[in-house]
Tab-separated table of C-alpha atoms in Angstrom:
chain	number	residue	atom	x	y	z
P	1	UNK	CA	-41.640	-60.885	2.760
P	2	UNK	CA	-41.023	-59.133	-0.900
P	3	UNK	CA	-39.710	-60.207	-4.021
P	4	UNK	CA	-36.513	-58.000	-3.541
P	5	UNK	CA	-33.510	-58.078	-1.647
P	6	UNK	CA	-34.065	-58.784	1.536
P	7	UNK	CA	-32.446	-56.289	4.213
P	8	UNK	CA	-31.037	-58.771	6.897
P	9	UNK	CA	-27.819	-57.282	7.527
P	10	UNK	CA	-28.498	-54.564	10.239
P	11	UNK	CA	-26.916	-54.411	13.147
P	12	UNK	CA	-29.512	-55.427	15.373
P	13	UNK	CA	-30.954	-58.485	12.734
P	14	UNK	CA	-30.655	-62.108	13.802
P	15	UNK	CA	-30.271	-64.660	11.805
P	16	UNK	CA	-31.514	-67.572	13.670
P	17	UNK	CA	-34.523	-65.854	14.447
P	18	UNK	CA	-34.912	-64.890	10.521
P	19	UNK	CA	-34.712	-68.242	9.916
P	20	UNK	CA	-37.534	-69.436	12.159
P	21	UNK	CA	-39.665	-66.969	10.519
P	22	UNK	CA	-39.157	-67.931	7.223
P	23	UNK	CA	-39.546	-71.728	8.106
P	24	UNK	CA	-42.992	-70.713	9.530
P	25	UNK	CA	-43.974	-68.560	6.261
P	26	UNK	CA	-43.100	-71.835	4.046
P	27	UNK	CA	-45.380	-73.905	6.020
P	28	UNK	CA	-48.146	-72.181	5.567
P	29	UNK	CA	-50.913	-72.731	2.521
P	30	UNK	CA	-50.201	-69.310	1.066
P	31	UNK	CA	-51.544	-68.850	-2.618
P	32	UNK	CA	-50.183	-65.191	-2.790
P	33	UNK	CA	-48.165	-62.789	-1.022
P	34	UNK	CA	-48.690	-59.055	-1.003
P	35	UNK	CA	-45.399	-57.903	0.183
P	36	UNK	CA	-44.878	-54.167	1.280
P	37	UNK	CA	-42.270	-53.710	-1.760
P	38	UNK	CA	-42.200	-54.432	-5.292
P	39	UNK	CA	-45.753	-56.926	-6.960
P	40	UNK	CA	-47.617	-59.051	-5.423
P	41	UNK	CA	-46.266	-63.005	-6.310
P	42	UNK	CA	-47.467	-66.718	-5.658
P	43	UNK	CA	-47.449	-68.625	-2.858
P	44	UNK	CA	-44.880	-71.176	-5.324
P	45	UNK	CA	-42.276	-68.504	-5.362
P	46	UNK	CA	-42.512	-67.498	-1.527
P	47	UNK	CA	-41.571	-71.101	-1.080
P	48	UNK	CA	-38.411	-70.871	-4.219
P	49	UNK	CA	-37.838	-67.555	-2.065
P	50	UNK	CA	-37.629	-68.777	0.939
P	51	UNK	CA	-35.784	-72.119	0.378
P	52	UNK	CA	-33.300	-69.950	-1.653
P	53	UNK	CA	-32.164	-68.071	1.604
P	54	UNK	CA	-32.481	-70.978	3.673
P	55	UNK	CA	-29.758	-72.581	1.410
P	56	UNK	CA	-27.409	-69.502	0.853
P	57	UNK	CA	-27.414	-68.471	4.479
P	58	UNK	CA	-26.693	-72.292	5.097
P	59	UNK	CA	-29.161	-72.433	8.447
């Protein structure tokens, strides 16, 4: 997980199984995330993040 654009469009990604992940990331008592990409951010916007995608991808 990153603050960027997430890459979840390859031909092998599945979306169902991208959504499991990120419903186990949000329940977790993170305080801050040190993504691979782009600065570090708060465990508050992992969950704005995550709850973002959750809603645009409709799953």
């Amino acid at each position: 997980m990153y603050d960027g654009p997430l890459i979840e469009d390859l031909w092998h990604s599945d979306l169902t199984d991208y959504a499991a992940s990120m419903r186990r990331l949000r329940k977790l008592p993170v305080r801050t995330v040190h993504g691979g990409h782009f600065p570090s951010f708060s465990g508050q916007h992992l969950t704005q993040l995550i709850d973002d995608w959750l809603r645009q991808h409709d799953l």
